[in-house]
Amino acid sequence: MKDSSLIVGFGTALLVIYVISKLLQARKNAGLPPLPPGPKSLPLIGNLRDMPTSDIFAPHHWIKHKDLYGPISCVNVLGNTLIIINDAQIAFDLFEKQSLTFSSRPELTFLNMVGWNDGTGGLPYNETLRIHRKNFARIIGTKATASQFNKLQEAEVAHFLLHVLDDPENFEKHIQKEVGSVILQMVYGYNTEQFKKDPLLAMMTKVMEDFTRSAAPGAFLVDSFPALRFVPEWFPGAGWKKLAKQMAVELRDAVEKPYAFVESQIAEGKNSLSYLSRLMESSGDTPEDIHNNKWTAASLYSGGSDTTVAAIAAFFLAMTMFPDIQKKAQAEIDRVVGSERLPTLDDLDSLPYVDALVKEVLRWHPIGPMGLPHTSSEETTYEGYRIPKGAMLMPNIWWFTHDPAVYKDPMEFRPERHIEDHGCKPEPDPRKMAFGFGRRICPGKILAENSMFLNIAQSLAVFNIVKKVVDGKVIEPKAEFQPGVISHPAHFEASIKPRSPQHEKLIRSIEQTFPWQESDAKFLERIEN
């Protein structure tokens, strides 16, 4: 009975606060320009019922808004203004041309309680973010600086080919392993276990799973009612507070332990090439410097791991579905590179069709289909519509890359659209949208592009990726993608085999070119919490 009274009392207080705030807001907004059009909202919950559920691919849901309300529309969810952008030019106008106003991030209370507010992706547009981006620019911000990691990336992709050759059924698992390994190498100089579970990779994977779960819109009520963070853990329905504490401990370990590993390696004179070691050499040692160094390193992993896995998986799905395109890319590789070696980043400019294929993967399935939300740092207007301070803006990137007014036959997978032909300009480069906008563009963009090219070019060079046949029946793959902030292809079957005995021999030779490195897991075990 006591719990019931508390809940009723708390609910009544929320209702009173809501009514008062709505009255005050109505007076404040009198005479101002209108918000972008959208569905009529209900008292208290606003347009909560108009939001996509967690099992729906969000871009398809918001395209309906474009048809009903135009390229820019608006919903109100529990008092929060959400603006949906269904036109690429509007996104460029706001996020590029007015980047000072639209470069901040929404404050998600649950993620802040876990600690993600210190990560680059979650920072508002402030001095700390500018420091983060300066650090990234100094160490990995150009092709020249990123090239220090070329051989490292080539080695990890080559090891991936070996894993796929020996165990093609689990290629999706090998993608995850390879992407995580190469990022841990680049960021921390850490060598993962290649043939068994690696403790640091497992730790980082768990943290990323927690982040994906926590960042989903509407995942936790406290994001809509921040005052709930003051509710005690024993309060009915407040179990999420214990979950936040648990996730916070795991996140702290994922930030602190690899940093301590790099510190110990430097102290023992084992400093290897890594983003963090280079950053520590060139930055100060104040508490602020150390904090920012830890979090820029952790942010490179969180921003690059899941996204790259999704993109490479989408490539394998596309090759399974479109064998003729695969053959065209392989013919180009055979003509330019031959079969005596693997393609490298030095071959990129000589492989225009493969480069176009990389772009088409990002267009066909942008891995962040609704991007990361931007917020307005001040009230402003656009095309006569009011955008309130603190409004959350969501770009429908999937629609941007499938708009038939921009891309001819957008549902077709056609790399040729990115190649100039007989004076016809190529269609817009999807990378200008897939990696974010303006001052929030992905800071690891060059490394991600290099990773995608190497994975795609080297896989095509040595493997045939075809539809799987079971008991004489061909399993037809489907272009189905999972909902989420980062969208992965739904599980699909594929048959991956060497193109010839010569190609298998080439893969086997990798063990001599890039010998397996001893794991650093034993050093990690020495590090105290």
Coordinates of C-alpha atoms in Angstrom, one line a residue:
M1 CA 0.0 0.0 0.0
K2 CA 2.9 2.3 0.9
D3 CA 4.5 1.7 -2.6
S4 CA 1.1 2.4 -4.3
S5 CA 0.8 5.7 -2.5
L6 CA 4.3 6.7 -3.5
I7 CA 3.6 5.9 -7.1
V8 CA 0.3 7.8 -7.1
G9 CA 1.9 10.8 -5.4
F10 CA 4.8 10.9 -7.8
G11 CA 2.6 10.6 -10.8
T12 CA 0.4 13.4 -9.6
A13 CA 3.4 15.6 -9.1
L14 CA 4.6 14.9 -12.6
L15 CA 1.2 15.8 -14.0
V16 CA 1.1 19.1 -12.1
I17 CA 4.6 20.0 -13.4
Y18 CA 3.6 19.1 -16.9
V19 CA 0.4 21.2 -16.9
I20 CA 2.3 24.2 -15.5
S21 CA 5.1 23.9 -18.0
K22 CA 2.7 23.6 -20.9
L23 CA 0.9 26.8 -19.8
L24 CA 4.2 28.7 -19.5
Q25 CA 5.5 27.4 -22.8
A26 CA 2.3 28.4 -24.6
R27 CA 2.7 32.0 -23.3
K28 CA 6.4 32.0 -24.3
N29 CA 5.6 30.8 -27.8
A30 CA 2.8 33.1 -28.6
G31 CA 3.5 35.1 -31.8
L32 CA 6.5 33.0 -32.7
P33 CA 6.9 31.2 -36.1
P34 CA 5.4 27.7 -36.2
L35 CA 7.3 24.5 -35.6
P36 CA 7.7 22.2 -38.7
P37 CA 4.5 20.3 -39.5
G38 CA 3.7 17.0 -37.8
P39 CA 0.9 14.9 -36.3
K40 CA -1.3 16.3 -33.6
S41 CA 0.1 15.6 -30.1
L42 CA -1.8 14.2 -27.1
P43 CA -1.7 15.7 -23.6
L44 CA 1.3 14.7 -21.5
I45 CA 2.7 12.0 -23.9
G46 CA 2.7 14.2 -27.0
N47 CA 3.5 12.0 -30.1
L48 CA 4.8 9.1 -28.1
R49 CA 2.5 6.7 -30.0
D50 CA 3.8 8.1 -33.3
M51 CA 7.4 6.9 -32.5
P52 CA 8.8 3.7 -34.2
T53 CA 8.9 0.7 -31.9
S54 CA 12.3 -1.0 -31.3
D55 CA 11.6 -3.7 -33.8
I56 CA 11.0 -1.3 -36.8
F57 CA 13.6 0.0 -39.1
A58 CA 13.3 3.6 -38.2
P59 CA 14.1 5.2 -41.6
H60 CA 11.1 3.5 -43.2
H61 CA 8.9 4.8 -40.5
W62 CA 10.0 8.4 -40.9
I63 CA 9.7 8.3 -44.7
K64 CA 5.9 8.2 -44.1
H65 CA 6.3 11.6 -42.4
K66 CA 8.0 13.0 -45.5
D67 CA 5.0 11.9 -47.5
L68 CA 2.5 13.4 -45.0
Y69 CA 4.3 16.5 -43.8
G70 CA 7.1 17.3 -46.2
P71 CA 10.9 17.1 -46.0
I72 CA 11.2 18.5 -42.5
S73 CA 8.7 17.5 -39.8
C74 CA 8.3 17.6 -36.1
V75 CA 7.0 15.5 -33.2
N76 CA 6.8 16.2 -29.5
V77 CA 7.7 13.3 -27.2
L78 CA 7.0 13.8 -23.5
G79 CA 7.8 17.5 -23.9
N80 CA 10.9 17.0 -26.1
T81 CA 10.9 18.4 -29.6
L82 CA 12.2 16.0 -32.3
I83 CA 12.7 17.3 -35.8
I84 CA 13.0 14.7 -38.6
I85 CA 15.0 15.7 -41.7
N86 CA 14.1 13.8 -44.9
D87 CA 16.1 15.9 -47.4
A88 CA 19.9 15.9 -47.7
Q89 CA 20.1 19.5 -48.6
I90 CA 18.3 20.5 -45.4
A91 CA 20.8 18.5 -43.5
F92 CA 23.7 20.2 -45.2
D93 CA 22.1 23.6 -44.7
L94 CA 21.7 23.0 -40.9
F95 CA 24.6 20.8 -40.0
E96 CA 27.3 22.2 -42.4
K97 CA 26.3 25.8 -43.1
Q98 CA 25.0 26.5 -39.6
S99 CA 27.3 24.1 -37.7
L100 CA 27.8 26.5 -34.8
T101 CA 24.2 26.2 -33.9
F102 CA 23.6 22.5 -34.7
S103 CA 26.7 20.7 -33.6
S104 CA 25.7 19.8 -30.1
R105 CA 24.3 16.5 -28.8
P106 CA 21.2 15.7 -26.7
E107 CA 21.7 15.0 -23.1
L108 CA 20.6 11.4 -22.5
T109 CA 20.4 11.0 -18.8
F110 CA 20.9 7.2 -18.6
L111 CA 24.0 7.3 -20.8
N112 CA 25.3 10.1 -18.6
M113 CA 24.8 8.1 -15.5
V114 CA 26.8 5.3 -17.1
G115 CA 29.6 7.7 -18.0
W116 CA 29.2 8.0 -21.8
N117 CA 28.9 11.8 -21.5
D118 CA 32.8 11.8 -21.5
G119 CA 33.0 10.1 -24.9
T120 CA 33.6 12.2 -28.0
G121 CA 30.3 11.2 -29.6
G122 CA 28.2 12.3 -26.6
L123 CA 29.9 15.6 -25.8
P124 CA 28.1 18.8 -26.4
Y125 CA 29.7 21.3 -28.6
N126 CA 32.2 22.7 -26.1
E127 CA 35.9 23.2 -25.4
T128 CA 36.4 19.6 -24.4
L129 CA 35.0 18.4 -27.8
R130 CA 37.3 20.9 -29.6
I131 CA 40.3 19.4 -27.6
H132 CA 39.2 15.9 -28.6
R133 CA 38.9 16.8 -32.3
K134 CA 42.3 18.5 -32.2
N135 CA 43.9 15.4 -30.8
F136 CA 42.3 13.3 -33.5
A137 CA 43.4 15.7 -36.2
R138 CA 46.9 15.7 -35.0
I139 CA 47.4 11.9 -34.9
I140 CA 45.0 10.5 -37.5
G141 CA 43.4 13.5 -39.2
T142 CA 45.1 13.3 -42.6
K143 CA 46.0 10.6 -45.1
A144 CA 49.6 11.1 -44.3
T145 CA 49.2 10.7 -40.5
A146 CA 46.8 7.8 -40.9
S147 CA 49.3 6.0 -43.2
Q148 CA 51.4 5.1 -40.2
F149 CA 48.8 2.4 -39.6
N150 CA 48.6 1.0 -43.1
K151 CA 50.8 -2.0 -42.6
L152 CA 49.1 -2.8 -39.3
Q153 CA 45.7 -2.7 -41.0
E154 CA 47.0 -4.9 -43.8
A155 CA 48.3 -7.5 -41.4
E156 CA 45.0 -7.8 -39.5
V157 CA 42.9 -8.0 -42.7
A158 CA 45.3 -10.7 -43.9
H159 CA 44.8 -12.7 -40.7
F160 CA 41.1 -12.3 -41.2
L161 CA 41.5 -14.0 -44.6
L162 CA 43.2 -16.9 -42.9
H163 CA 40.5 -17.3 -40.3
V164 CA 37.8 -17.3 -43.1
L165 CA 39.7 -19.8 -45.1
D166 CA 39.9 -22.2 -42.2
D167 CA 36.4 -21.6 -40.9
P168 CA 34.2 -20.0 -43.5
E169 CA 30.9 -20.9 -41.8
N170 CA 31.7 -18.3 -39.0
F171 CA 32.7 -15.4 -41.2
E172 CA 30.5 -13.0 -39.3
K173 CA 32.3 -13.9 -36.1
H174 CA 35.7 -13.4 -37.9
I175 CA 34.6 -9.9 -39.1
Q176 CA 33.9 -8.9 -35.5
K177 CA 37.2 -10.4 -34.3
E178 CA 39.2 -8.7 -37.0
V179 CA 37.7 -5.2 -36.7
G180 CA 38.1 -5.3 -32.9
S181 CA 41.6 -6.5 -33.2
V182 CA 42.8 -3.9 -35.7
I183 CA 41.3 -1.0 -33.6
L184 CA 42.8 -2.2 -30.4
Q185 CA 46.2 -2.4 -32.2
M186 CA 45.9 1.0 -33.7
V187 CA 44.5 2.7 -30.6
Y188 CA 46.5 0.9 -27.8
G189 CA 49.1 -1.2 -29.5
Y190 CA 47.5 -4.2 -28.0
N191 CA 47.7 -7.7 -29.7
T192 CA 44.6 -9.8 -29.2
E193 CA 44.3 -13.5 -28.8
Q194 CA 43.9 -14.9 -32.3
F195 CA 42.6 -18.4 -31.5
K196 CA 40.7 -18.0 -28.3
K197 CA 38.6 -15.5 -26.4
D198 CA 40.5 -12.3 -25.7
P199 CA 39.8 -10.6 -22.4
L200 CA 40.1 -7.0 -23.6
L201 CA 38.2 -7.6 -26.8
A202 CA 35.4 -9.3 -24.8
M203 CA 35.3 -6.4 -22.4
M204 CA 35.0 -3.8 -25.2
T205 CA 32.4 -5.9 -27.0
K206 CA 30.3 -6.1 -23.8
V207 CA 30.5 -2.3 -23.3
M208 CA 29.5 -1.6 -26.9
E209 CA 26.5 -4.0 -26.5
D210 CA 25.5 -2.0 -23.4
F211 CA 25.8 1.3 -25.3
T212 CA 23.7 0.1 -28.2
R213 CA 21.0 -1.0 -25.7
S214 CA 21.2 2.3 -23.7
A215 CA 21.2 4.6 -26.7
A216 CA 18.0 3.3 -28.3
P217 CA 15.3 6.0 -28.3
G218 CA 12.9 5.4 -25.4
A219 CA 15.0 2.7 -23.8
F220 CA 14.8 4.3 -20.4
L221 CA 12.1 6.6 -19.1
V222 CA 14.7 8.7 -17.2
D223 CA 15.8 10.1 -20.6
S224 CA 12.3 11.8 -20.9
F225 CA 12.0 12.6 -17.2
P226 CA 15.5 13.4 -16.0
A227 CA 14.2 14.1 -12.5
L228 CA 13.7 10.3 -12.1
R229 CA 17.5 10.0 -11.6
F230 CA 16.9 11.2 -8.0
V231 CA 14.5 8.3 -7.3
P232 CA 16.1 5.8 -4.8
E233 CA 17.1 2.4 -6.0
W234 CA 14.4 0.7 -3.8
F235 CA 11.6 2.7 -5.5
P236 CA 9.3 0.4 -7.5
G237 CA 10.4 0.3 -11.2
A238 CA 13.8 1.8 -10.4
G239 CA 15.8 -1.3 -11.2
W240 CA 17.4 0.6 -14.1
K241 CA 19.5 2.5 -11.5
K242 CA 21.4 -0.7 -10.5
L243 CA 21.8 -1.5 -14.2
A244 CA 23.4 1.9 -14.8
K245 CA 25.8 1.3 -11.9
Q246 CA 26.8 -2.0 -13.3
M247 CA 27.3 -0.6 -16.8
A248 CA 29.3 2.3 -15.3
V249 CA 31.8 -0.1 -13.6
E250 CA 32.2 -2.0 -16.9
L251 CA 32.7 1.2 -18.9
R252 CA 35.3 2.5 -16.4
D253 CA 37.3 -0.7 -16.8
A254 CA 37.1 -0.5 -20.6
V255 CA 38.5 3.1 -20.4
E256 CA 41.1 2.7 -17.6
K257 CA 42.6 -0.8 -18.3
P258 CA 43.8 -0.3 -21.8
Y259 CA 45.2 3.1 -20.8
A260 CA 47.1 1.5 -17.9
F261 CA 48.4 -1.1 -20.4
V262 CA 49.9 1.6 -22.6
E263 CA 51.4 3.3 -19.6
S264 CA 53.0 0.1 -18.4
Q265 CA 54.3 -0.7 -21.9
I266 CA 55.9 2.8 -22.1
A267 CA 57.4 2.4 -18.6
E268 CA 59.0 -1.0 -19.7
G269 CA 60.4 0.5 -22.9
K270 CA 58.0 -1.6 -25.0
N271 CA 56.2 1.4 -26.5
S272 CA 54.6 0.3 -29.8
L273 CA 53.1 2.3 -32.5
S274 CA 49.6 3.4 -31.3
Y275 CA 47.3 6.4 -31.3
L276 CA 47.4 6.6 -27.5
S277 CA 51.2 6.3 -27.2
R278 CA 51.7 9.0 -29.8
L279 CA 49.1 11.2 -28.1
M280 CA 50.7 10.7 -24.6
E281 CA 54.1 11.7 -26.1
S282 CA 52.8 15.0 -27.5
S283 CA 50.4 16.1 -24.8
G284 CA 50.6 17.4 -21.3
D285 CA 50.2 15.4 -18.1
T286 CA 47.6 17.5 -16.2
P287 CA 44.5 15.6 -14.9
E288 CA 42.5 17.2 -17.8
D289 CA 45.1 16.0 -20.4
I290 CA 45.1 12.5 -19.0
H291 CA 41.3 12.4 -18.9
N292 CA 40.9 13.6 -22.5
N293 CA 43.6 11.1 -23.7
K294 CA 41.8 8.2 -22.1
W295 CA 38.5 9.2 -23.6
T296 CA 39.6 10.0 -27.1
A297 CA 41.2 6.6 -27.2
A298 CA 38.1 4.9 -25.9
S299 CA 36.0 6.9 -28.3
L300 CA 38.0 5.7 -31.3
Y301 CA 37.0 2.1 -30.4
S302 CA 33.4 2.9 -29.6
G303 CA 33.0 4.9 -32.8
G304 CA 34.8 2.5 -35.1
S305 CA 34.1 -1.0 -34.0
D306 CA 30.4 -1.7 -34.5
T307 CA 30.1 0.6 -37.5
T308 CA 32.9 -1.1 -39.5
V309 CA 31.6 -4.6 -38.6
A310 CA 28.2 -3.6 -40.0
A311 CA 29.7 -2.2 -43.2
I312 CA 31.8 -5.2 -44.0
A313 CA 29.0 -7.6 -43.2
A314 CA 26.8 -5.5 -45.7
F315 CA 29.5 -6.0 -48.3
F316 CA 29.5 -9.8 -47.9
L317 CA 25.7 -9.8 -48.2
A318 CA 25.8 -7.7 -51.3
M319 CA 28.4 -10.0 -53.0
T320 CA 26.2 -13.0 -52.2
M321 CA 23.2 -11.3 -53.8
F322 CA 25.0 -9.7 -56.8
P323 CA 27.5 -12.1 -58.3
D324 CA 28.0 -10.2 -61.6
I325 CA 29.3 -7.1 -59.7
Q326 CA 31.6 -9.4 -57.7
K327 CA 33.1 -10.7 -61.0
K328 CA 33.6 -7.2 -62.4
A329 CA 35.5 -6.2 -59.3
Q330 CA 37.6 -9.4 -59.3
A331 CA 38.4 -8.9 -63.0
E332 CA 39.8 -5.4 -62.2
I333 CA 41.9 -6.7 -59.3
D334 CA 43.3 -9.5 -61.5
R335 CA 44.2 -7.0 -64.3
V336 CA 45.8 -4.5 -62.0
V337 CA 47.2 -6.6 -59.1
G338 CA 47.4 -10.1 -60.4
S339 CA 47.3 -13.2 -58.3
E340 CA 50.8 -13.2 -56.8
R341 CA 50.0 -10.7 -54.1
L342 CA 47.2 -9.1 -52.2
P343 CA 45.9 -5.6 -53.0
T344 CA 47.1 -2.8 -50.7
L345 CA 46.2 0.8 -50.0
D346 CA 48.8 1.7 -52.6
D347 CA 46.5 0.2 -55.2
L348 CA 43.5 2.2 -54.4
D349 CA 43.8 4.8 -57.1
S350 CA 44.4 2.0 -59.7
L351 CA 41.2 0.2 -58.7
P352 CA 38.3 2.6 -59.5
Y353 CA 35.6 -0.1 -59.7
V354 CA 36.6 -1.5 -56.3
D355 CA 36.6 2.0 -54.8
A356 CA 33.2 2.6 -56.4
L357 CA 32.0 -0.7 -54.8
V358 CA 33.1 0.5 -51.4
K359 CA 31.0 3.7 -51.9
E360 CA 28.0 1.7 -53.1
V361 CA 28.1 -0.5 -50.0
L362 CA 27.8 2.7 -47.9
R363 CA 25.0 4.1 -50.1
W364 CA 23.1 0.8 -50.3
H365 CA 23.1 0.3 -46.5
P366 CA 24.4 3.3 -44.5
I367 CA 25.3 1.7 -41.2
G368 CA 24.0 4.6 -39.1
P369 CA 20.7 5.0 -41.0
M370 CA 19.3 7.8 -38.8
G371 CA 22.8 9.2 -37.9
L372 CA 23.5 10.4 -34.4
P373 CA 21.1 13.2 -33.3
H374 CA 22.2 16.8 -33.3
T375 CA 20.7 19.4 -31.0
S376 CA 20.2 23.2 -31.5
S377 CA 22.2 25.3 -29.1
E378 CA 19.9 28.3 -29.6
E379 CA 16.5 29.0 -31.0
T380 CA 16.5 29.8 -34.7
T381 CA 14.4 29.4 -37.8
Y382 CA 14.7 27.5 -41.1
E383 CA 12.5 28.2 -44.1
G384 CA 10.0 29.9 -41.9
Y385 CA 9.9 27.1 -39.3
R386 CA 11.0 27.6 -35.7
I387 CA 13.6 25.3 -34.3
P388 CA 13.6 25.6 -30.5
K389 CA 16.8 25.6 -28.4
G390 CA 17.5 22.1 -27.3
A391 CA 15.5 20.5 -30.1
M392 CA 16.8 17.1 -31.3
L393 CA 17.4 16.8 -35.1
M394 CA 17.5 13.4 -36.7
P395 CA 18.7 13.1 -40.3
N396 CA 17.2 10.2 -42.3
I397 CA 20.5 9.2 -43.9
W398 CA 19.0 6.0 -45.3
W399 CA 16.5 8.1 -47.3
F400 CA 19.3 10.6 -48.4
T401 CA 21.1 7.7 -50.1
H402 CA 17.9 6.2 -51.5
D403 CA 16.2 9.4 -52.8
P404 CA 15.3 8.7 -56.5
A405 CA 15.7 12.4 -57.2
V406 CA 19.4 12.0 -56.3
Y407 CA 20.2 8.4 -57.1
K408 CA 18.8 6.7 -60.2
D409 CA 17.2 3.3 -59.4
P410 CA 18.3 3.6 -55.7
M411 CA 17.2 0.1 -54.7
E412 CA 19.7 -1.4 -57.2
F413 CA 23.2 -2.2 -56.1
R414 CA 25.2 -0.5 -58.9
P415 CA 28.8 0.7 -58.3
E416 CA 28.9 2.2 -61.7
R417 CA 26.9 5.1 -60.5
H418 CA 30.0 6.4 -58.7
I419 CA 32.2 6.4 -61.8
E420 CA 32.3 9.2 -64.3
D421 CA 31.2 7.9 -67.7
H422 CA 31.4 9.6 -71.1
G423 CA 31.2 13.0 -69.4
C424 CA 28.4 12.1 -67.1
K425 CA 29.2 13.1 -63.5
P426 CA 29.1 10.4 -60.9
E427 CA 26.2 10.5 -58.4
P428 CA 26.8 12.2 -55.0
D429 CA 29.5 10.5 -52.9
P430 CA 27.6 8.8 -50.0
R431 CA 30.5 9.1 -47.7
K432 CA 29.6 12.8 -47.3
M433 CA 26.5 11.6 -45.4
A434 CA 27.5 8.2 -44.1
F435 CA 30.2 9.5 -41.8
G436 CA 28.2 12.4 -40.3
F437 CA 28.1 16.1 -40.9
G438 CA 30.0 19.3 -40.2
R439 CA 31.8 19.6 -36.9
R440 CA 30.5 16.1 -35.8
I441 CA 31.9 14.2 -38.8
C442 CA 33.5 10.9 -37.8
P443 CA 37.1 11.7 -36.7
G444 CA 38.3 8.2 -37.7
K445 CA 36.9 8.5 -41.2
I446 CA 40.2 8.0 -43.0
L447 CA 41.0 4.9 -41.0
A448 CA 37.5 3.5 -41.5
E449 CA 37.7 4.1 -45.3
N450 CA 41.1 2.4 -45.4
S451 CA 39.8 -0.6 -43.4
M452 CA 36.8 -1.0 -45.7
F453 CA 38.9 -0.8 -48.8
L454 CA 41.4 -3.4 -47.6
N455 CA 38.7 -5.8 -46.4
I456 CA 36.7 -5.6 -49.6
A457 CA 39.7 -5.6 -52.0
Q458 CA 41.5 -8.5 -50.4
S459 CA 38.4 -10.6 -49.9
L460 CA 37.5 -10.2 -53.5
A461 CA 41.0 -10.9 -54.6
V462 CA 41.1 -14.4 -53.0
F463 CA 37.5 -15.6 -52.3
N464 CA 34.3 -16.3 -54.3
I465 CA 31.4 -15.3 -52.1
V466 CA 28.2 -17.1 -53.3
K467 CA 24.9 -18.3 -52.2
K468 CA 24.9 -21.3 -50.0
V469 CA 23.4 -24.6 -51.2
V470 CA 22.0 -27.0 -48.6
D471 CA 20.6 -30.4 -49.6
G472 CA 20.6 -29.2 -53.2
K473 CA 18.5 -26.1 -52.5
V474 CA 19.9 -22.6 -53.0
I475 CA 19.4 -20.4 -49.9
E476 CA 18.4 -17.0 -51.3
P477 CA 19.8 -14.1 -49.2
K478 CA 17.6 -11.1 -48.5
A479 CA 18.4 -7.5 -48.1
E480 CA 17.1 -7.4 -44.5
F481 CA 18.7 -5.1 -41.9
Q482 CA 18.3 -4.9 -38.2
P483 CA 16.9 -1.8 -36.5
G484 CA 19.2 0.2 -34.1
V485 CA 21.5 3.2 -33.9
I486 CA 24.0 1.0 -35.9
S487 CA 22.2 -1.2 -38.3
H488 CA 23.6 -4.7 -39.1
P489 CA 22.4 -7.0 -41.8
A490 CA 20.2 -9.7 -40.5
H491 CA 21.9 -13.1 -40.3
F492 CA 22.4 -14.5 -43.7
E493 CA 24.1 -17.6 -45.2
A494 CA 26.9 -17.5 -47.6
S495 CA 29.5 -19.9 -49.1
I496 CA 33.0 -18.5 -49.1
K497 CA 35.7 -20.5 -50.9
P498 CA 39.2 -19.7 -52.4
R499 CA 38.9 -18.7 -56.1
S500 CA 41.6 -21.3 -57.0
P501 CA 44.4 -23.4 -55.5
Q502 CA 46.8 -20.5 -56.4
H503 CA 44.6 -18.1 -54.3
E504 CA 44.5 -20.6 -51.4
K505 CA 48.3 -20.7 -51.6
L506 CA 48.4 -16.9 -51.5
I507 CA 46.3 -16.9 -48.4
R508 CA 48.5 -19.5 -46.7
S509 CA 51.6 -17.4 -47.4
I510 CA 50.2 -14.7 -45.2
E511 CA 51.6 -16.5 -42.2
Q512 CA 55.1 -15.8 -43.5
T513 CA 54.4 -12.2 -44.6
F514 CA 52.5 -11.3 -41.4
P515 CA 53.5 -13.9 -38.7
W516 CA 51.0 -14.3 -35.8
Q517 CA 51.9 -12.0 -32.9
E518 CA 52.0 -13.1 -29.3
S519 CA 49.0 -11.9 -27.4
D520 CA 49.2 -9.1 -24.8
A521 CA 46.4 -10.6 -22.7
K522 CA 48.9 -11.8 -20.0
F523 CA 50.1 -8.2 -19.6
L524 CA 46.5 -7.0 -19.2
E525 CA 45.9 -9.5 -16.4
R526 CA 48.6 -7.8 -14.3
I527 CA 46.8 -4.5 -14.3
E528 CA 44.8 -3.8 -11.2
N529 CA 41.3 -2.3 -11.4

